[in-house]
Coordinates of C-alpha atoms in Angstrom, one line a residue:
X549 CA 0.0 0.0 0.0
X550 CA 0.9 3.5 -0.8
X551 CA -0.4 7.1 -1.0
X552 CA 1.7 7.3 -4.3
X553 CA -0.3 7.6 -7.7
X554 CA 0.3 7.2 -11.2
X555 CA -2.3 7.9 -14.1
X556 CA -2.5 5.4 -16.7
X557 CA -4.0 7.7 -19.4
X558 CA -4.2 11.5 -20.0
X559 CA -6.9 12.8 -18.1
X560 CA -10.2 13.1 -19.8
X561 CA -13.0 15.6 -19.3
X562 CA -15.0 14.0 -16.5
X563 CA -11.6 13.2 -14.7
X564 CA -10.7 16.8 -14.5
X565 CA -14.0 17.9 -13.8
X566 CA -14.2 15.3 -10.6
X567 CA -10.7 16.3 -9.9
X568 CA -11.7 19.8 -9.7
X569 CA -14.7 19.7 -7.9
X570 CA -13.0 17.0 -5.0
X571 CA -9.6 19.0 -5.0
X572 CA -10.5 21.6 -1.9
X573 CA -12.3 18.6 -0.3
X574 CA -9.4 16.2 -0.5
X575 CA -6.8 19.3 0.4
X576 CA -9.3 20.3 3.6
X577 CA -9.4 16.4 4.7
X578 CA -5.4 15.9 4.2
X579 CA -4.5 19.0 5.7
X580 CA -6.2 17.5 9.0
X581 CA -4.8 14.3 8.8
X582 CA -1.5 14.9 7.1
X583 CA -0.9 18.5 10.2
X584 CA 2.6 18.9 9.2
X585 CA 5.3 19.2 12.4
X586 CA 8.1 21.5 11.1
X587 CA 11.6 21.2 12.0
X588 CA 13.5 23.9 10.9
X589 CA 13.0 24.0 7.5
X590 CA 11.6 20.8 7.5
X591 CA 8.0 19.5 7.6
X592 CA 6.6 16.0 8.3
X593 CA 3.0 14.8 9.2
X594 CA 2.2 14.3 12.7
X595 CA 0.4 11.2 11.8
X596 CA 4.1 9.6 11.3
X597 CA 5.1 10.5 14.5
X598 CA 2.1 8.8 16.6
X599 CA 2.5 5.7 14.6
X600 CA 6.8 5.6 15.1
X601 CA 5.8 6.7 19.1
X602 CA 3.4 4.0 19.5
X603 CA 5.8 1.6 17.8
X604 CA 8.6 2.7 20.2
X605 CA 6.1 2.3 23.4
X606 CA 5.0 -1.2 22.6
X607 CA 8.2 -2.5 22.1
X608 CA 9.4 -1.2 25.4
X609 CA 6.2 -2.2 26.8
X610 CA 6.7 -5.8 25.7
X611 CA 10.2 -6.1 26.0
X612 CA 11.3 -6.2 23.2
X613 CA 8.9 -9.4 21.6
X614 CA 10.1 -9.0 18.0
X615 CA 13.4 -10.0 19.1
X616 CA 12.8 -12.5 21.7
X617 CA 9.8 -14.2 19.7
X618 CA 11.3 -14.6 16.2
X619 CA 12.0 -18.2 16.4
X620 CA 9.1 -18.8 18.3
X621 CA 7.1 -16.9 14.9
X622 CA 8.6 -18.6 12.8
X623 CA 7.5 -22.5 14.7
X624 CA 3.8 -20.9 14.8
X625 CA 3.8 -20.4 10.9
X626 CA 5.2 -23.8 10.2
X627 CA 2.3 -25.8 12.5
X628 CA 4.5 -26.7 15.4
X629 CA 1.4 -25.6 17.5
X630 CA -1.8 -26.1 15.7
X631 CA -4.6 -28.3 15.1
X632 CA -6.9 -29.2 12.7
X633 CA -10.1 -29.0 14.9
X634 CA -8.6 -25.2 15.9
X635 CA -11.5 -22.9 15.0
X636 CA -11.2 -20.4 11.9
X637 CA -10.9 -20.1 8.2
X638 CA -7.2 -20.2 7.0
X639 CA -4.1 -21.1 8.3
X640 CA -1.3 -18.7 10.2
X641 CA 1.2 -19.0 6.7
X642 CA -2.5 -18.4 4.7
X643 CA -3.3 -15.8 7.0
X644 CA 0.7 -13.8 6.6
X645 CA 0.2 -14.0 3.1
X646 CA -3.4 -12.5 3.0
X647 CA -2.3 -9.5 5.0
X648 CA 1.4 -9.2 2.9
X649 CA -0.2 -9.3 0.0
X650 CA -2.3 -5.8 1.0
X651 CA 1.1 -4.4 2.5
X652 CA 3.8 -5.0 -0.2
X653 CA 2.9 -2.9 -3.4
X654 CA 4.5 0.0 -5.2
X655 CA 5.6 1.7 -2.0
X656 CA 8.4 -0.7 -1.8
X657 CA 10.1 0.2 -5.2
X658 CA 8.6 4.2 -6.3
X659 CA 8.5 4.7 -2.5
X660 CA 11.8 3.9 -1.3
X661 CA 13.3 5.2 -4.9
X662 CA 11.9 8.6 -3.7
X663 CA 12.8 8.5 -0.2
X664 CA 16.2 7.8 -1.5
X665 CA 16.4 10.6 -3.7
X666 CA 15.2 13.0 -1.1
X667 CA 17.2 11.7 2.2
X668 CA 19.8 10.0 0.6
X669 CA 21.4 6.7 1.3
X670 CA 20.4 7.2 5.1
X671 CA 17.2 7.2 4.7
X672 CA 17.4 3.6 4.3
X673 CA 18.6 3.5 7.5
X674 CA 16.3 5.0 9.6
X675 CA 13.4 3.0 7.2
X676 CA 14.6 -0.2 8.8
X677 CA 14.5 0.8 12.1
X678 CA 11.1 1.7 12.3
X679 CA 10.1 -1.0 10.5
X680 CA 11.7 -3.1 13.3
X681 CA 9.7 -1.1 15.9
X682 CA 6.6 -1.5 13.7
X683 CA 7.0 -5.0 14.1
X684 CA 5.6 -4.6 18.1
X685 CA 2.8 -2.6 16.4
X686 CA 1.2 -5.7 14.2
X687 CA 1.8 -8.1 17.0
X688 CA -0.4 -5.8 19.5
X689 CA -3.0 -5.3 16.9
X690 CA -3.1 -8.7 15.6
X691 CA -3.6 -10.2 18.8
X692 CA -6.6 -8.2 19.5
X693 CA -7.9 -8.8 16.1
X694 CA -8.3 -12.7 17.0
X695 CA -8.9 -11.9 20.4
X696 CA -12.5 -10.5 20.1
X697 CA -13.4 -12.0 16.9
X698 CA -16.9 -13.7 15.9
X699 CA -18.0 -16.8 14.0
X700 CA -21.1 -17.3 12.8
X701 CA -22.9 -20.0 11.9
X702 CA -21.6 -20.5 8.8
X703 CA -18.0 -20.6 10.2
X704 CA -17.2 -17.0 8.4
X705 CA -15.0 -15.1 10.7
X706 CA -15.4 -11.1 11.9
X707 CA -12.5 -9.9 13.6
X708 CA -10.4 -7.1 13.5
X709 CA -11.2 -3.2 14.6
X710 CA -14.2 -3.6 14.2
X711 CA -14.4 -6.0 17.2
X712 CA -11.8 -5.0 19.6
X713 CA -12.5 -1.0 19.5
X714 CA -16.2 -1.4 20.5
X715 CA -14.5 -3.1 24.1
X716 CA -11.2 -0.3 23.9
X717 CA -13.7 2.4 24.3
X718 CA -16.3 0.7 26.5
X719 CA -14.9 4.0 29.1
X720 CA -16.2 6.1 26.7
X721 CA -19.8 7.4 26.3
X722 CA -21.5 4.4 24.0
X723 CA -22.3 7.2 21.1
X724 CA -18.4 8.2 21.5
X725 CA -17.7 4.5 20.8
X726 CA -20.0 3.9 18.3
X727 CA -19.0 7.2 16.2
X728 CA -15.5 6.5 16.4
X729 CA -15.7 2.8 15.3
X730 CA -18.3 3.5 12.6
X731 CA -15.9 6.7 11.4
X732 CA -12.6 3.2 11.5
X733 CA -15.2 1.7 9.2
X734 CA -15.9 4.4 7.1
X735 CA -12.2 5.2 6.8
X736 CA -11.4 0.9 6.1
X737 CA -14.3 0.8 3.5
X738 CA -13.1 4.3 1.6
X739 CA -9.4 2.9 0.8
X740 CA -11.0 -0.6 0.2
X741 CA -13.1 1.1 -2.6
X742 CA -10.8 3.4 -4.5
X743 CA -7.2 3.0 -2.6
X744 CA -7.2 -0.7 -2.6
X745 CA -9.3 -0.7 -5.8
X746 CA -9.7 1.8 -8.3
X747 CA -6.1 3.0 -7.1
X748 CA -4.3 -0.7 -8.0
X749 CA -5.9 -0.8 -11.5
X750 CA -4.9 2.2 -12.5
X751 CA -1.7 1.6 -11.7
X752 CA -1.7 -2.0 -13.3
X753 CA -2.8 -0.6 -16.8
X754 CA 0.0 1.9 -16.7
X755 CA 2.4 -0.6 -15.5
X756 CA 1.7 -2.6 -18.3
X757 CA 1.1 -0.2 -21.0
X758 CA 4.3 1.3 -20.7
X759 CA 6.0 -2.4 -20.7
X760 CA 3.9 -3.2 -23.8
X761 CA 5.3 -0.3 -25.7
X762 CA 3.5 3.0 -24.5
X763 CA 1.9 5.2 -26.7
X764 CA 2.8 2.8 -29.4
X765 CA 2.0 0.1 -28.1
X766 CA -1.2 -2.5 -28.5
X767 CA -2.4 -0.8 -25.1
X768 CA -2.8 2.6 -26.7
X769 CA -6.2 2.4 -28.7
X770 CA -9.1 4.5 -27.5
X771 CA -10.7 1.3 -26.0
X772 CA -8.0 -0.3 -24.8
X773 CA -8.2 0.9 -21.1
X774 CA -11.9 -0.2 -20.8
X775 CA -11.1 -4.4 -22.3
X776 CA -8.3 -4.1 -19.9
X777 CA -10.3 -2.9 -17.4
X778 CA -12.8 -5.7 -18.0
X779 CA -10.8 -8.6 -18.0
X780 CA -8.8 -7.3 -14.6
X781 CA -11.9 -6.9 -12.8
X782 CA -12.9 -10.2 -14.1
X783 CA -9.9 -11.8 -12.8
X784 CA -10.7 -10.2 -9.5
X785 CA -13.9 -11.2 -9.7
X786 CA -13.0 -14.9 -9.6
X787 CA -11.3 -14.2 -6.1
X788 CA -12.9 -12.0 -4.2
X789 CA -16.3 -14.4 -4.9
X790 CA -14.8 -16.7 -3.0
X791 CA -14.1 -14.7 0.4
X792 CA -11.2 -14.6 2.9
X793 CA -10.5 -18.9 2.2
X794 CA -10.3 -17.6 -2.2
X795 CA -8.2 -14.9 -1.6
X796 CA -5.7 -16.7 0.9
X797 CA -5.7 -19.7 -1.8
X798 CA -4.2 -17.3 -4.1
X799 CA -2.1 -15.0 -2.0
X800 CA -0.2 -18.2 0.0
X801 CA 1.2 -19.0 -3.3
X802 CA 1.4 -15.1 -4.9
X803 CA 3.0 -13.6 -2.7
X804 CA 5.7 -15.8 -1.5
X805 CA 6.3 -15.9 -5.7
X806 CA 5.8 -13.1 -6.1
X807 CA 8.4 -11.5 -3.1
X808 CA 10.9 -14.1 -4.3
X809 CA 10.8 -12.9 -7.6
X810 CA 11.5 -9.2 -7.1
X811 CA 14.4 -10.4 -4.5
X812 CA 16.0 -12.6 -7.1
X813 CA 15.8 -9.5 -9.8
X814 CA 17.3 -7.3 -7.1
X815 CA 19.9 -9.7 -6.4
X816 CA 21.1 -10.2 -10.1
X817 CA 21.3 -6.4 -9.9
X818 CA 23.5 -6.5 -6.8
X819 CA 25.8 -9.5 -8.0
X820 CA 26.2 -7.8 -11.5
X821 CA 27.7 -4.3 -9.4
X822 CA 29.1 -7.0 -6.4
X823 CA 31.6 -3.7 -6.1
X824 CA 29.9 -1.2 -5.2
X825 CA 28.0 -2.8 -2.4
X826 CA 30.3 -2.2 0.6
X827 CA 30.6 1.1 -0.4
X828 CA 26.6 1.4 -0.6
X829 CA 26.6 -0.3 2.7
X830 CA 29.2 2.4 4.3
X831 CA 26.9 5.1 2.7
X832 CA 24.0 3.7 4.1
X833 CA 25.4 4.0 7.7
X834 CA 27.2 7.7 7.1
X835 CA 24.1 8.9 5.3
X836 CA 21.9 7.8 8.6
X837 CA 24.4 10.1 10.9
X838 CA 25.9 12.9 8.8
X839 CA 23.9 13.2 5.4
X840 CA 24.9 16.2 3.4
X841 CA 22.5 17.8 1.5
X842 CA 19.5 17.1 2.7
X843 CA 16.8 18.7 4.3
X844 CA 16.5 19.0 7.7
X845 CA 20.0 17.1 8.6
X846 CA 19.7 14.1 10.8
X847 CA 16.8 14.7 11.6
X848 CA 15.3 15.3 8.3
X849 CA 16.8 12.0 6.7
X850 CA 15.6 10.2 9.9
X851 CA 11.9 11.6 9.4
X852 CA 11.9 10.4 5.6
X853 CA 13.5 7.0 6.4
X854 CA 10.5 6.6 9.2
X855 CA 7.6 8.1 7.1
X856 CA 8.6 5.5 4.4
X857 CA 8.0 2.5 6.7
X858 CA 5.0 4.1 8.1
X859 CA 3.4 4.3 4.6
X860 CA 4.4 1.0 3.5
X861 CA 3.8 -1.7 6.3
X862 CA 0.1 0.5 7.8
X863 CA 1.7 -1.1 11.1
X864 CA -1.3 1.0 13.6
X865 CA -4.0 1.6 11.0
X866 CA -5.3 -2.0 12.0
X867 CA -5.8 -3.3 8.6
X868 CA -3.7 -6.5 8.7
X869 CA -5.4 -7.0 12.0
X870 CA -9.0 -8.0 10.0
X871 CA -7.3 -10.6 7.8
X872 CA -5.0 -12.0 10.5
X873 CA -8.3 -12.5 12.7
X874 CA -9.9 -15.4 10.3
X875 CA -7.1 -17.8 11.2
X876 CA -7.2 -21.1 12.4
X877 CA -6.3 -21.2 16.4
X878 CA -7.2 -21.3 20.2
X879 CA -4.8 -18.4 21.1
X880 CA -5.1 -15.0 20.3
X881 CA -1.2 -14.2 21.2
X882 CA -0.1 -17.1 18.7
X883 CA -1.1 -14.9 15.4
X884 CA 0.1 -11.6 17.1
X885 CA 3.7 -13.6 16.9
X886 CA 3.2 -14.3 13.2
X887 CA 2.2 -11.0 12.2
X888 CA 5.2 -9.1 14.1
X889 CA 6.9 -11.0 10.5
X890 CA 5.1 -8.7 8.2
X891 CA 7.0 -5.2 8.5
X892 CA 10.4 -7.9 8.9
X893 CA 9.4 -8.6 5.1
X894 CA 7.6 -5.7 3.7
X895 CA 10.3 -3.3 5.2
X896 CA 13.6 -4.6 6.4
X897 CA 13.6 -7.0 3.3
X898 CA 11.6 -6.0 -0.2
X899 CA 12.0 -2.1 0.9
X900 CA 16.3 -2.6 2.1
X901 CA 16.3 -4.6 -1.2
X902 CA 14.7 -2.0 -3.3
X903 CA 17.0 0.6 -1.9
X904 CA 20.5 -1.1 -2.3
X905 CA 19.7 -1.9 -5.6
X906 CA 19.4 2.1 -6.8
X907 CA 22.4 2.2 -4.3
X908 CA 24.5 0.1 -5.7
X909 CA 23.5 0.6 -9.3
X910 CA 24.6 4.1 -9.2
X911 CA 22.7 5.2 -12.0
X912 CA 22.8 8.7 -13.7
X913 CA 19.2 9.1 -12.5
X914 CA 20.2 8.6 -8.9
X915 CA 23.1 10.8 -8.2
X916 CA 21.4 13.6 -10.5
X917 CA 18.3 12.9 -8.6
X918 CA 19.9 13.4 -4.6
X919 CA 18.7 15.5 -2.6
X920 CA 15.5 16.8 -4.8
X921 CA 13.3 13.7 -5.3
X922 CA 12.0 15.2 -8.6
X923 CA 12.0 12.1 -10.5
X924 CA 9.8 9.4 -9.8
X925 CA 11.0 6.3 -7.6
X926 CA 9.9 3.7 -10.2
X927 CA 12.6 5.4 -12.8
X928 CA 15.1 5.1 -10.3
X929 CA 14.2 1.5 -10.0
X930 CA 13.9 0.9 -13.3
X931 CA 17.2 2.6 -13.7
X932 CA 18.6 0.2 -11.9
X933 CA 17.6 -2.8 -13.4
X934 CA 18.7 -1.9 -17.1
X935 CA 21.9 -1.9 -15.6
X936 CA 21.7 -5.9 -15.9
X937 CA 20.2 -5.6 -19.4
X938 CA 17.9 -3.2 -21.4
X939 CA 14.6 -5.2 -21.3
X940 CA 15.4 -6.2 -17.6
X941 CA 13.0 -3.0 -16.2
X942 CA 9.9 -5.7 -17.6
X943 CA 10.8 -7.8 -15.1
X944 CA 10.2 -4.5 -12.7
X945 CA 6.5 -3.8 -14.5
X946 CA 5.3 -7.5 -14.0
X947 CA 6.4 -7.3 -10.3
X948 CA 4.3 -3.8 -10.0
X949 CA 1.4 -5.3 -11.6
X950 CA 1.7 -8.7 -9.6
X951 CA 2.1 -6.3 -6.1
X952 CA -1.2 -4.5 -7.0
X953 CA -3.4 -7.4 -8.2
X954 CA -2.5 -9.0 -4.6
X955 CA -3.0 -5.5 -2.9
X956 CA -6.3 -4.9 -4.7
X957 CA -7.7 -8.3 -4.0
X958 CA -7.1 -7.8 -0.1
X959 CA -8.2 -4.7 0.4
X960 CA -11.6 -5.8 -0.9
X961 CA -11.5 -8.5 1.8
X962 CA -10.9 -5.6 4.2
X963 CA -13.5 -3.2 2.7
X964 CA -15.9 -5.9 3.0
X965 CA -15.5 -7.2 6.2
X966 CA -16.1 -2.9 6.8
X967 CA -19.3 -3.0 5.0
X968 CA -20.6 -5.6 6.3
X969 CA -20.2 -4.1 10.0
X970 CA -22.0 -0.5 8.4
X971 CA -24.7 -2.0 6.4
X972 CA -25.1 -5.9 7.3
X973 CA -23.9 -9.7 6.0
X974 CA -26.6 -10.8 3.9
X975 CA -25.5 -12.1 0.7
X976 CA -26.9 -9.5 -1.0
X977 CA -25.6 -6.6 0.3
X978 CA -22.2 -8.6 0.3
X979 CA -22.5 -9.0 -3.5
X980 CA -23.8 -5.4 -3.7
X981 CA -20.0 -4.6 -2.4
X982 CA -18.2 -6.6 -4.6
X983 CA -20.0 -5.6 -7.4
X984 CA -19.1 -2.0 -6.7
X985 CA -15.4 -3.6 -6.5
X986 CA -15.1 -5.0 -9.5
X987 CA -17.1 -1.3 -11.3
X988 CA -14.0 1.1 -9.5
X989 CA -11.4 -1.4 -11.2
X990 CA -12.5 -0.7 -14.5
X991 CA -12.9 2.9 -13.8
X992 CA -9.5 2.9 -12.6
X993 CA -8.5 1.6 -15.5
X994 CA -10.2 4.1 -17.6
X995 CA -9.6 7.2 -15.5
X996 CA -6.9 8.6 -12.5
X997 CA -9.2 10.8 -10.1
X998 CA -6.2 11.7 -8.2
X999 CA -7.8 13.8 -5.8
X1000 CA -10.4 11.1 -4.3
X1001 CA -7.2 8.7 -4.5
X1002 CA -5.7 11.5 -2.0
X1003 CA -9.0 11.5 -0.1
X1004 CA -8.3 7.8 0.2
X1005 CA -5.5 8.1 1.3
X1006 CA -6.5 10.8 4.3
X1007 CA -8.9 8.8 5.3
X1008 CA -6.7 5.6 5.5
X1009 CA -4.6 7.0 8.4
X1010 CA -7.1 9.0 9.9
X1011 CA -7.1 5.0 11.0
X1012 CA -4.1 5.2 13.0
X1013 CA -5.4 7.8 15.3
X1014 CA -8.4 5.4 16.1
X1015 CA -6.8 2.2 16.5
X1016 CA -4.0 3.0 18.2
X1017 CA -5.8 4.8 20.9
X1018 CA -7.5 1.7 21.4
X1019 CA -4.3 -0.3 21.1
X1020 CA -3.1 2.0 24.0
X1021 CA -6.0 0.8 26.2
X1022 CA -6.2 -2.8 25.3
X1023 CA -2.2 -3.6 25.4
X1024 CA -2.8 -5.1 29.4
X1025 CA -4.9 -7.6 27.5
X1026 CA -2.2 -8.6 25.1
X1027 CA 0.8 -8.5 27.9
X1028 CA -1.6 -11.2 29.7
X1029 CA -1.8 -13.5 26.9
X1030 CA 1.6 -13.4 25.9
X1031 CA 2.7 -14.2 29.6
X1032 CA 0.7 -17.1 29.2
X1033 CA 1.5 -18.3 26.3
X1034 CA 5.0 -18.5 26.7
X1035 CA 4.8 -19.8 29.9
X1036 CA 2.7 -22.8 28.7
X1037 CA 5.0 -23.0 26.1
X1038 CA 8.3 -23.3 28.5
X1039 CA 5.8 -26.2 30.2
X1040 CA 4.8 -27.8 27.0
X1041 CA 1.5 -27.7 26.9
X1042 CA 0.9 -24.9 24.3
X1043 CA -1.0 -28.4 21.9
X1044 CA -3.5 -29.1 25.3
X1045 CA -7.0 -27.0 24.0
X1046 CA -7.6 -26.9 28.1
X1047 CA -4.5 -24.5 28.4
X1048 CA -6.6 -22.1 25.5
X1049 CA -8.1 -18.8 27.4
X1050 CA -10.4 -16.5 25.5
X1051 CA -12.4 -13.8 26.3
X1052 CA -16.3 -13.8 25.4
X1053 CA -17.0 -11.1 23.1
X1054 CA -19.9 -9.9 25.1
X1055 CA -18.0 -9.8 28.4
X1056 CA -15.0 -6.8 29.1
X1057 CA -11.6 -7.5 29.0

C-alpha cells in the first residue's frame, strides 16, 4: 500500500472535472490528517510520529517481543502448534500471506526510490529501524484482532477493529464509541473502494502499457483501457467471490512468488555491481548520521527514512489485524507472533532490497536525482535494473502489476468485512459490495481521479489515530496473553485445548 499515484491515461473531461470539484475537499481532509510538524526548514505529518511513538512504546512495553519471539514466529507459521479441529478459516502461513499481499505494493520500489532521492542513502537507515519497531505494532494489533473476533454460523470469521475497539472504548460514552468505530469503518471501506481498488488498477494498466510499448504500443487504442479494465476486474472477480478462504488460496502461493521474484531481480542487480556494495553499505550508515544535503539534517533524513515505513507496512492503521483474525487457532497471542513477521518482510527485506539496488546501481538518474526527489521512484528502480540488461526493467513492470493485483484483491476482503459491519452480512448486500469492486477497477483503469485517490489516502490513516488509541487501552490484555502463552510454552502444553483462554465477546476484558 501506498499514497503514491500514477495515471494510466491523459486525463479526460470527467476526470478533470471530478478532480476539480473534490480537490478543496481532499486538500481540507489531508490538511487534518497529514498536520505537518516542522523542524526547521523541515515538515513532516504528525500522523508519522504517533504511529513511530506507538511503535517505540509497545516495544518497550513488551520487552522487546520481535526479538525475543522470532523463532518462536517462525514454529507458529510452520504448524509446530496447531490443530486441525482449531477454530477459523485459514491457516497462520495463509493468514501472513493475506495481510502481505495488501502491504507490499509499489511503496516498496517508487517509494523507497523517492525517499532515496530526497534523504539519501540514510534514509534507508532510519526506514529499517522503524520497521523493526513496527513490528511490536502488528503483534499488538493482531492479537486483538483474534482476540475478540466472531464466527457465525456458517463458520465465516469477523474480527479485526471492528471488534476489539467497540471493548477499547467501553470507558467512553456508547455514542463516542459507536461514532469512532463507525468513522474506522468508514475510513477501512473508503481505501477498500478506491485505494485498494480503483487506485491498484490504474496503476496495473500503466504498468503494463508502458511495458507493452507506451503510446505505441497495442495498449494505446481509445478502447484499450476499458477491455483491460474488464478482463482485470474479471480476474478479481474470480477471487474476491470466494471470500477470505479464495483470496488466501491465491495469496499463499502469490506472494511468496511473487516477493521471491522481485528479491531474485534485485539480487542479479547487486551481483552484476558486487563492487559497489560495501561502499553502498558504508553510505548507508554515514548517510543515517551525517547526510549532506539534505533537508532538515539528521533529523530530516531520519523523518523520511521513518515516514517510508510508516506508509508501506500500515503497522497502527489495524488493517492486517482484519485478515489475521480469520485464522485457524485457540490463542489469540499465537497470530500476534506471526504478524510481528510482516513489517520484517515488507520493510527490512523487499524495501532494504529495493533501496540497495538504486544504491548500488549508481545510476545517472540517482546521483542527479539526490537531494531533490523530482523524479519518480519507479525510474530510479527501473534505472537500476537496465543496468543488468535493457529489457530487464519488464521484469520491474510484472512485479508492480503482480504487487497491485495481490493489494487490490485484499483490500476488498478488508473493505468488505467494513461494509458488512455498516450495512449488514446478507449475501446481497455482500454481493452489492463486490459488485461496486469490480465497477472502480474498471474505472481505474479508464480514469486517474487523483484527488479522491488523495482522499483515500487521508482517510486511510485517519485510522491510526483510532486504533492505536484503542491499542493504547487494550495492550494489558495482550501483555496477559503473551505471559501465558510463553509460559505454557516453556511447560509444553501450548498443543492441550484446556490451556486455551479467551475472552467472550460480550464480556469486558
Amino acid at each position: 500500500m501506498d499514497n503514491l499515484h500514477i495515471s494510466a491515461a491523459p486525463v479526460s473531461p470527467v476526470d478533470d472535472a471530478i478532480n476539480s470539484w473534490f480537490d478543496p475537499i481532499a486538500t481540507w481532509f489531508g490538511s487534518i490528517i497529514f498536520f505537518p510538524l516542522t523542524f526547521g526548514d523541515f515538515s513532516f505529518p504528525f500522523v508519522v510520529l504517533w504511529l513511530i511513538f506507538a511503535a517505540a512504546v509497545f516495544t518497550v512495553y513488551f520487552g522487546f517481543i520481535q526479538a525475543r519471539g522470532a523463532k518462536l514466529s517462525l514454529e507458529i507459521i510452520r504448524g509446530k502448534f496447531s490443530s486441525k479441529s482449531d477454530p477459523g478459516e485459514v491457516t497462520h502461513f495463509q493468514a501472513l500471506a493475506s495481510a502481505l499481499s495488501g502491504t507490499v505494493g509499489l511503496g516498496n520500489i517508487a517509494g523507497v526510490g523517492v525517499a532515496i532521492a530526497l534523504g539519501g542513502p540514510g534514509a534507508t537507515f532510519w526506514m529499517i529501524v522503524a520497521g523493526l519497531l513496527g513490528m511490536c505494532t502488528k503483534f499488538v494489533e493482531c492479537t486483538l484482532g483474534v482476540k475478540y473476533r466472531e464466527i457465525d454460523e456458517n463458520g465465516v470469521v469477523h474480527g479485526g477493529p471492528f471488534k476489539y475497539l467497540p471493548v477499547a472504548f467501553r470507558r467512553f460514552s456508547k455514542p463516542v464509541a459507536t461514532a469512532l468505530t463507525g468513522l474506522f469503518a468508514v475510513a477501512i471501506l473508503i481505501f477498500g473502494v478506491v485505494g485498494g481498488g480503483m487506485f491498484q488498477a490504474n496503476q496495473t494498466f500503466a504498468q503494463v502499457r508502458t511495458a507493452t510499448g507506451g503510446d505505441d504500443g497495442f495498449l494505446a487504442g481509445p478502447f484499450a483501457s476499458l477491455v483491460f479494465g474488464l478482463i482485470f476486474a474479471g480476474l478479481v472477480a474470480l477471487v474476491i467471490l470466494g471470500g477470505i478462504r479464495s483470496i488466501a488460496k491465491v495469496t499463499d502461493k502469490l506472494v511468496p512468488g511473487m516477493a521471491i521474484f522481485y528479491v531474485v531481480s534485485c539480487l542479479l542487480v547487486l551481483g552484476l555491481n558486487y563492487a559497489n556494495i560495501p561502499n553502498a553499505i558504508g553510505e548507508i550508515f554515514a548517510g543515517a548520521f551525517n547526510p549532506q544535503g539534505v533537508a532538515g539534517g539528521i533529523v530530516g533524513v531520519m523523518i523520511i527514512g521513518f515516514q517510508r515505513s510508516a506508509f508501506s507496512n500500515e503497522a497502527g492503521i489495524g488493517s492486517a489485524a482484519i485478515a489475521h483474525s480469520a485464522v485457524k487457532t485457540r490463542r489469540p497471542i499465537s497470530e500476534g507472533f506471526v504478524a510481528l513477521l510482516e513489517p520484517f518482510i515488507d520493510t527490512v527485506i523487499i524495501c532494504t532490497m529495493t533501496a540497495l539496488t538504486i544504491i548500488v546501481a549508481n545510476q545517472a538518474s540517482y546521483r542527479n536525482d539526490l537531494g531533490e526527489g523530482e523524479i519518480g521512484g519507479v525510474a530510479l528502480a527501473s534505472d537500476a535494473f537496465s543496468t543488468v540488461a535493457s529489457w530487464y526493467p519488464i521484469l520491474l513492470a510484472i512485479a508492480v502489476a503482480l504487487f497491485a493485483f495481490s493489494t487490490l484483491i485484499t483490500w476488498a476482503y478488508y473493505g468488505e468485512r467494513a461494509w458488512s459491519y455498516l450495512f449488514g452480512r446478507s449475501k446481497a448486500t455482500i454481493m452489492i459490495f463486490r459488485t461496486l469492486v469490480c465497477l472502480f477497477v474498471v474505472v481505474g483503469c479508464i480514469a486517474s481521479f487523483s484527488k479522491v485517490v488523495e482522499f483515500a489516502d487521508a482517510a486511510l490513516f485517519m485510522c491510526a489515530f483510532i486504533n492505536i488509541l484503542g491499542l493504547y487501552m487494550l495492550m494489558p490484555v495482550v501483555k496477559k496473553e503473551m505471559r501465558k502463552y510463553l509460559a505454557d510454552r516453556r511447560a509444553g502444553t501450548l498443543n492441550d485445548p484446556d490451556t486455551a483462554d479467551a475472552v467472550p465477546i460480550d464480556q469486558p476484558a
